[in-house]
mmCIF file with all atom_site columns, C-alpha atoms in Angstrom:
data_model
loop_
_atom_site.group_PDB
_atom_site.id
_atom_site.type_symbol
_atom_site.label_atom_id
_atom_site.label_alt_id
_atom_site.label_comp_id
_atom_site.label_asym_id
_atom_site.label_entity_id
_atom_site.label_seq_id
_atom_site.pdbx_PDB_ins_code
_atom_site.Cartn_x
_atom_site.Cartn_y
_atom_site.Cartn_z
_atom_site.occupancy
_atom_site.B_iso_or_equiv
_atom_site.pdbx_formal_charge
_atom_site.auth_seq_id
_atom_site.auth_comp_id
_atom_site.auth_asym_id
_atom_site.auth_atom_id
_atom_site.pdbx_PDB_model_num
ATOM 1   C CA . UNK Y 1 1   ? -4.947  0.147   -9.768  1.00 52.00 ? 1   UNK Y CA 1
ATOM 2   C CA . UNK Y 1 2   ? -1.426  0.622   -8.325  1.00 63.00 ? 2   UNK Y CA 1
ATOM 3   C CA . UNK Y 1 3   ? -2.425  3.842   -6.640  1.00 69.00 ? 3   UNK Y CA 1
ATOM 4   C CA . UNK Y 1 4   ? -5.570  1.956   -4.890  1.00 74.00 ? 4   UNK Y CA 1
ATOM 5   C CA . UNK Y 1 5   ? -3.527  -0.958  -3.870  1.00 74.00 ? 5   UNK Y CA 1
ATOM 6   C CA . UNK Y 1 6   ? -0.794  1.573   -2.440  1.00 73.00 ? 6   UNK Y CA 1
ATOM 7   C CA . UNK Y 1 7   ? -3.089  3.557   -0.649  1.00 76.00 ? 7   UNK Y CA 1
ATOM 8   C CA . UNK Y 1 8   ? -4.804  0.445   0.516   1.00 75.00 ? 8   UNK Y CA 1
ATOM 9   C CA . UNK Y 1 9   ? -1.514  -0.536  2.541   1.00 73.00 ? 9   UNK Y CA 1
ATOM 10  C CA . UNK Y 1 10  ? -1.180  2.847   4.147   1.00 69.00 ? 10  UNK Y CA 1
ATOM 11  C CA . UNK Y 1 11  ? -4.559  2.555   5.519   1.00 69.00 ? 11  UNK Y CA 1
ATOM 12  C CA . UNK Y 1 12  ? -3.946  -0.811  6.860   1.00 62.00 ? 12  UNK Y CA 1
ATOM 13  C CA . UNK Y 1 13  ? -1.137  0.032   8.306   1.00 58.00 ? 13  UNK Y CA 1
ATOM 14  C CA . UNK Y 1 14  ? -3.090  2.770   10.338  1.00 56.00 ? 14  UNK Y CA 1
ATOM 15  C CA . UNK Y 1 15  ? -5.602  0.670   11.143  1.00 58.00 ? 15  UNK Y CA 1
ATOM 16  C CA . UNK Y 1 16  ? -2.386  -1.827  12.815  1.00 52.00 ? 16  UNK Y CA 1
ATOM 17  C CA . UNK Y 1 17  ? -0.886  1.392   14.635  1.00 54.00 ? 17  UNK Y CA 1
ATOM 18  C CA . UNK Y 1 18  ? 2.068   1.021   11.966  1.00 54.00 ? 18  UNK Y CA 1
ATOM 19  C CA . UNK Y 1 19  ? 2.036   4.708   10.807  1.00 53.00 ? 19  UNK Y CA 1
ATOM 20  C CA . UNK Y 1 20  ? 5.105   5.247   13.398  1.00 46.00 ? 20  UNK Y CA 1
ATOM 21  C CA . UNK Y 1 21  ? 7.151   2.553   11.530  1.00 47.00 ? 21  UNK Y CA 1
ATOM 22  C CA . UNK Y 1 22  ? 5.820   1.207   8.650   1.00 46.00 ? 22  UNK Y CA 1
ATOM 23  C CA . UNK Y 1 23  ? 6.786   -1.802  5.860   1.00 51.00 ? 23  UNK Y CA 1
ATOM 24  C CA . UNK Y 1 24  ? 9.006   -0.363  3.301   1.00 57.00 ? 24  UNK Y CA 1
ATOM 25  C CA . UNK Y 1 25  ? 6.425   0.644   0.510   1.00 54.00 ? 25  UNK Y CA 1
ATOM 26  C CA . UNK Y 1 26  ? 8.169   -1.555  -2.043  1.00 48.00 ? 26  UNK Y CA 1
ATOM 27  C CA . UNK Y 1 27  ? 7.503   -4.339  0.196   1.00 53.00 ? 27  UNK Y CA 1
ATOM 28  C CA . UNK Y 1 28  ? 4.272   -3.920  0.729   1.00 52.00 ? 28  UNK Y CA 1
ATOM 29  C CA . UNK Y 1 29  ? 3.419   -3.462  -3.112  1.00 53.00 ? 29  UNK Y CA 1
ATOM 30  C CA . UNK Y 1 30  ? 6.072   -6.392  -4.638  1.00 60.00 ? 30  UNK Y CA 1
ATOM 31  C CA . UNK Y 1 31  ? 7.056   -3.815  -6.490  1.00 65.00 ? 31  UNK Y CA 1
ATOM 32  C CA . UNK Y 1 32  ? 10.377  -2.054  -8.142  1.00 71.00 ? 32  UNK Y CA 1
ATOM 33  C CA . UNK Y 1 33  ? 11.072  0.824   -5.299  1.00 74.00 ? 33  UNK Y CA 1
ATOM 34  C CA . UNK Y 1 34  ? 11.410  3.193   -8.767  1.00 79.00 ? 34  UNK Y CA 1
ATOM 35  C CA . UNK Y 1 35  ? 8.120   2.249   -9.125  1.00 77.00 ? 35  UNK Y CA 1
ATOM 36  C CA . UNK Y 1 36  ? 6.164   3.008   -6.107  1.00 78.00 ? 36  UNK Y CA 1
ATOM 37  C CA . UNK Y 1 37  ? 8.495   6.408   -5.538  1.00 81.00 ? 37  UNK Y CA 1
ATOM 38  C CA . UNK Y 1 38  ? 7.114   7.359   -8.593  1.00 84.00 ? 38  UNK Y CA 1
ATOM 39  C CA . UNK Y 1 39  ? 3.372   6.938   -7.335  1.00 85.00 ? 39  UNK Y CA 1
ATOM 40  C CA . UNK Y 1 40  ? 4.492   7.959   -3.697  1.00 85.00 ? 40  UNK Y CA 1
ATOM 41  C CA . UNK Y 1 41  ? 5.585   11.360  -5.584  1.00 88.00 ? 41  UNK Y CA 1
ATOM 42  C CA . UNK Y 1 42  ? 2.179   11.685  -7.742  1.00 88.00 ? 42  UNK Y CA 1
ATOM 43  C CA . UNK Y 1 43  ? 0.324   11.274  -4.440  1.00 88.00 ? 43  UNK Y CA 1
ATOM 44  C CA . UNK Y 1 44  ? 2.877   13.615  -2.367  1.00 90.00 ? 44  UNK Y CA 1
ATOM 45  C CA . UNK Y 1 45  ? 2.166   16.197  -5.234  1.00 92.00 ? 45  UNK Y CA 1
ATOM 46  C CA . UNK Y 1 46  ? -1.518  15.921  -4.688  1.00 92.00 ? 46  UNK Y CA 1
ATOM 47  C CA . UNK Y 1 47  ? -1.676  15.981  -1.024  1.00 93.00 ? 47  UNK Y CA 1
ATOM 48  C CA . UNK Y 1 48  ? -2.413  12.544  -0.594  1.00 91.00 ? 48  UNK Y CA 1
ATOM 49  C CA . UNK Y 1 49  ? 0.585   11.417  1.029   1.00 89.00 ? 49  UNK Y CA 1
ATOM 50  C CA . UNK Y 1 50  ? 2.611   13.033  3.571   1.00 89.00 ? 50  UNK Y CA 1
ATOM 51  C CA . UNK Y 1 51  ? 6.569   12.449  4.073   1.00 85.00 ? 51  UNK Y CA 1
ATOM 52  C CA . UNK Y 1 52  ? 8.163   12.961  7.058   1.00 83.00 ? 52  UNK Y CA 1
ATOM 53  C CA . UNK Y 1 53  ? 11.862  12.183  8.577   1.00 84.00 ? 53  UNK Y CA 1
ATOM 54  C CA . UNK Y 1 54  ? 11.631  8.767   11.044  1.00 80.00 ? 54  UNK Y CA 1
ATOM 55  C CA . UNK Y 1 55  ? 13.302  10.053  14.204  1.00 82.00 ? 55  UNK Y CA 1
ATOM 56  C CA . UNK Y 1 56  ? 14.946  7.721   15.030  1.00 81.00 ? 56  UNK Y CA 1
ATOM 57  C CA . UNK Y 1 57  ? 16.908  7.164   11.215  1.00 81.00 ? 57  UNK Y CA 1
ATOM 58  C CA . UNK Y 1 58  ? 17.333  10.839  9.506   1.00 79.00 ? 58  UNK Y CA 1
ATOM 59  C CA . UNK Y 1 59  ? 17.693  8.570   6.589   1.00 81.00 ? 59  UNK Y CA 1
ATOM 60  C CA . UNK Y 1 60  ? 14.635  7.170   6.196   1.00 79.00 ? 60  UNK Y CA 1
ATOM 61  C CA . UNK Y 1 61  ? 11.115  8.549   5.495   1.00 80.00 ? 61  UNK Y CA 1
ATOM 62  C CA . UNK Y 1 62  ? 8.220   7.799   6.597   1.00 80.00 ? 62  UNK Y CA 1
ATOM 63  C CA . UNK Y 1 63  ? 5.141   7.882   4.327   1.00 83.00 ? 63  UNK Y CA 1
ATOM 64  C CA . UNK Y 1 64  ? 1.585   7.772   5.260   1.00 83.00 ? 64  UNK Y CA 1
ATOM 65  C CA . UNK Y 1 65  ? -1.697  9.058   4.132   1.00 87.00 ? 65  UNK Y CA 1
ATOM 66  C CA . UNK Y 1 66  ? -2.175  12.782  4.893   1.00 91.00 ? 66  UNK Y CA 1
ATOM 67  C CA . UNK Y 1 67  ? -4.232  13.700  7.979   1.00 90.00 ? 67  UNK Y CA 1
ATOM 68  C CA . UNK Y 1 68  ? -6.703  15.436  6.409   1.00 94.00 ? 68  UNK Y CA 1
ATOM 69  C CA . UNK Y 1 69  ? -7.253  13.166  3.713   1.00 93.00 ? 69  UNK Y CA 1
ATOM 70  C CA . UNK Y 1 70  ? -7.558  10.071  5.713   1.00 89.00 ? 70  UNK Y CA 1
ATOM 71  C CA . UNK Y 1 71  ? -11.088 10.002  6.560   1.00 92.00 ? 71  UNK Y CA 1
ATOM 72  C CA . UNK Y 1 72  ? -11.855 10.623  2.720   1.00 93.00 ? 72  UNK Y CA 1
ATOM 73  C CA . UNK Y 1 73  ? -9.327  8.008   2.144   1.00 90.00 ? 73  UNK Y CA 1
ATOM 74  C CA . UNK Y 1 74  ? -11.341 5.556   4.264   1.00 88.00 ? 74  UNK Y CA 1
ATOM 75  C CA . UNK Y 1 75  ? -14.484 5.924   3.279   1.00 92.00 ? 75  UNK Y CA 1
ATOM 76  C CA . UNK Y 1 76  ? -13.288 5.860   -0.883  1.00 89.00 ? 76  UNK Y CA 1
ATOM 77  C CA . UNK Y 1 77  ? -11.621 2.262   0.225   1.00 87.00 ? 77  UNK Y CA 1
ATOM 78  C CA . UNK Y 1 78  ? -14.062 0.382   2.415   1.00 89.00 ? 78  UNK Y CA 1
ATOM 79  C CA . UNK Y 1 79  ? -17.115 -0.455  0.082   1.00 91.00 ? 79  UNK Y CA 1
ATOM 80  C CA . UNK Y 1 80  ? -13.896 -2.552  -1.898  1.00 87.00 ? 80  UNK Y CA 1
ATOM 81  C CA . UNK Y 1 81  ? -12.277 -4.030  1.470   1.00 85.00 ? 81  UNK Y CA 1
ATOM 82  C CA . UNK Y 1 82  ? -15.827 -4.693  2.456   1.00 90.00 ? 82  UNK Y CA 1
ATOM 83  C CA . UNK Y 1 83  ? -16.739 -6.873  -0.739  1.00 91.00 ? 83  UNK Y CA 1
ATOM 84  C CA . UNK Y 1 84  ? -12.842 -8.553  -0.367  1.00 86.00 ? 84  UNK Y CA 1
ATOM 85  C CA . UNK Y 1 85  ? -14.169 -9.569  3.190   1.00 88.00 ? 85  UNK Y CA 1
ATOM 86  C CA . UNK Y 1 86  ? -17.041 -11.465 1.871   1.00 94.00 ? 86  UNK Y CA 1
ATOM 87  C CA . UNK Y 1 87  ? -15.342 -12.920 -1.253  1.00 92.00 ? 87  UNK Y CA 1
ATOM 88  C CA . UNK Y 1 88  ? -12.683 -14.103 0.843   1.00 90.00 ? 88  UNK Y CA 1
ATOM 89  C CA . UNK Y 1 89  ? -14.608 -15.548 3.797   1.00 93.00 ? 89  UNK Y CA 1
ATOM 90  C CA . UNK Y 1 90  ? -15.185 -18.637 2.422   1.00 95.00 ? 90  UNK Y CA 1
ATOM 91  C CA . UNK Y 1 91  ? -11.700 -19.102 1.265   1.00 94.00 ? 91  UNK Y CA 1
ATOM 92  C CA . UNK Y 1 92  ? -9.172  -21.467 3.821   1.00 94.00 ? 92  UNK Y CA 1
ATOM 93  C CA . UNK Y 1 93  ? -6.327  -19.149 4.972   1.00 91.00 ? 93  UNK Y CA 1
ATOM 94  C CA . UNK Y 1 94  ? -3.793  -21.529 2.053   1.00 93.00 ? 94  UNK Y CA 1
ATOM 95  C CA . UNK Y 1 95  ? -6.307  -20.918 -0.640  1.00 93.00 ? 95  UNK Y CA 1
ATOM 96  C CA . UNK Y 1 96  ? -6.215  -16.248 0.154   1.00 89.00 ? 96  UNK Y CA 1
ATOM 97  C CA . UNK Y 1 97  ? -1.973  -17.066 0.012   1.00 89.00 ? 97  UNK Y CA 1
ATOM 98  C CA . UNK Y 1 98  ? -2.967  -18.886 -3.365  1.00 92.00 ? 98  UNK Y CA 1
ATOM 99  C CA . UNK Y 1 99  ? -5.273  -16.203 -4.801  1.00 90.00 ? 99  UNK Y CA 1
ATOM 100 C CA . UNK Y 1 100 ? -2.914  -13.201 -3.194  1.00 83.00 ? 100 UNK Y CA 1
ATOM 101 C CA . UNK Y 1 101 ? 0.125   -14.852 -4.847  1.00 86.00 ? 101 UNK Y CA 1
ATOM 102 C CA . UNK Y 1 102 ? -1.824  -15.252 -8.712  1.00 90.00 ? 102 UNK Y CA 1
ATOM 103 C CA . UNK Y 1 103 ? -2.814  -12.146 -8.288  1.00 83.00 ? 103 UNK Y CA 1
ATOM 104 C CA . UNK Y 1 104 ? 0.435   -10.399 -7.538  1.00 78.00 ? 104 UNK Y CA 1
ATOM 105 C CA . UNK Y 1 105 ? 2.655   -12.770 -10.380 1.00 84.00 ? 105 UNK Y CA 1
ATOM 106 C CA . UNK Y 1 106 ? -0.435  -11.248 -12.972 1.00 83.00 ? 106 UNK Y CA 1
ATOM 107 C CA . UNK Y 1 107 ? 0.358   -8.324  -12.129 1.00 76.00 ? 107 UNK Y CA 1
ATOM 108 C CA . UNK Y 1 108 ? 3.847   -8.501  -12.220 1.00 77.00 ? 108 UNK Y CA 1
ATOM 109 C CA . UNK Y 1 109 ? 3.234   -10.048 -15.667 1.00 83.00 ? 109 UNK Y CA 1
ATOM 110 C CA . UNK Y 1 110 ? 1.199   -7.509  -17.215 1.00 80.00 ? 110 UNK Y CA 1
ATOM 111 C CA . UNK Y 1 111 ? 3.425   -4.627  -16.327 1.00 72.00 ? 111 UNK Y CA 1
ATOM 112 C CA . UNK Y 1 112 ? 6.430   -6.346  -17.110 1.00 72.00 ? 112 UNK Y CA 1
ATOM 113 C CA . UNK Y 1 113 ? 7.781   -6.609  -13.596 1.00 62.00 ? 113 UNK Y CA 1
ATOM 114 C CA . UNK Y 1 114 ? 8.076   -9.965  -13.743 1.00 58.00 ? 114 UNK Y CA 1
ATOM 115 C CA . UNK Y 1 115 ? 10.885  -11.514 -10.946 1.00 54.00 ? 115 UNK Y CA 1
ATOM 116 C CA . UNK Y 1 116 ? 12.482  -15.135 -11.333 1.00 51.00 ? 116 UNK Y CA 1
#
């Protein structure tokens, strides 16, 4: 699930025009960085995920899905952000925030990440 929900905020930020300068990936998953670096190096390993240095900080790497792979990528990912569209519709933009939020602190609960 992890490895969906990681991949799912590389393609999003493609779809933005983020891939330049993306969110840290811990950010993006509320997740220990020891954590995703260990999934950002399963999916490195496979050809996934690409790394390359940010030019502009030698420091830093930037991660994103691998050319090659992204079209794959997108089409494995859309028939679930298609049905999240239509589940969500409905929802006011306070009640997503609410079911986003559960969401993330069960998750956080289940794989003992809890923070607070």
């Amino acid at each position: 699930m992890r490895r969906v929900s990681l991949l799912e905020s590389f393609e999003v930020d493609v779809r933005a025009g983020r891939s330049g300068r993306p969110r840290p990936a811990h950010a993006r998953q509320a997740t220990a960085p020891t954590t995703v670096s260990l999934l950002v190096g399963d999916l490195s390993r496979q050809g996934i995920l690409e790394r390359r240095e940010d030019e502009a900080d030698r420091r830093r790497r930037i991660i994103g899905i691998a050319a090659d792979r992204q079209p794959a990528i997108t089409a494995w990912l859309a028939p679930g952000a298609a049905a999240r569209r239509k589940a969500l519709a409905p929802l006011t933009p306070d009640q997503r925030q609410l079911l986003v939020d559960t969401l993330l602190a069960y998750e956080a609960a289940v794989s003992g990440e809890e923070q607070g």
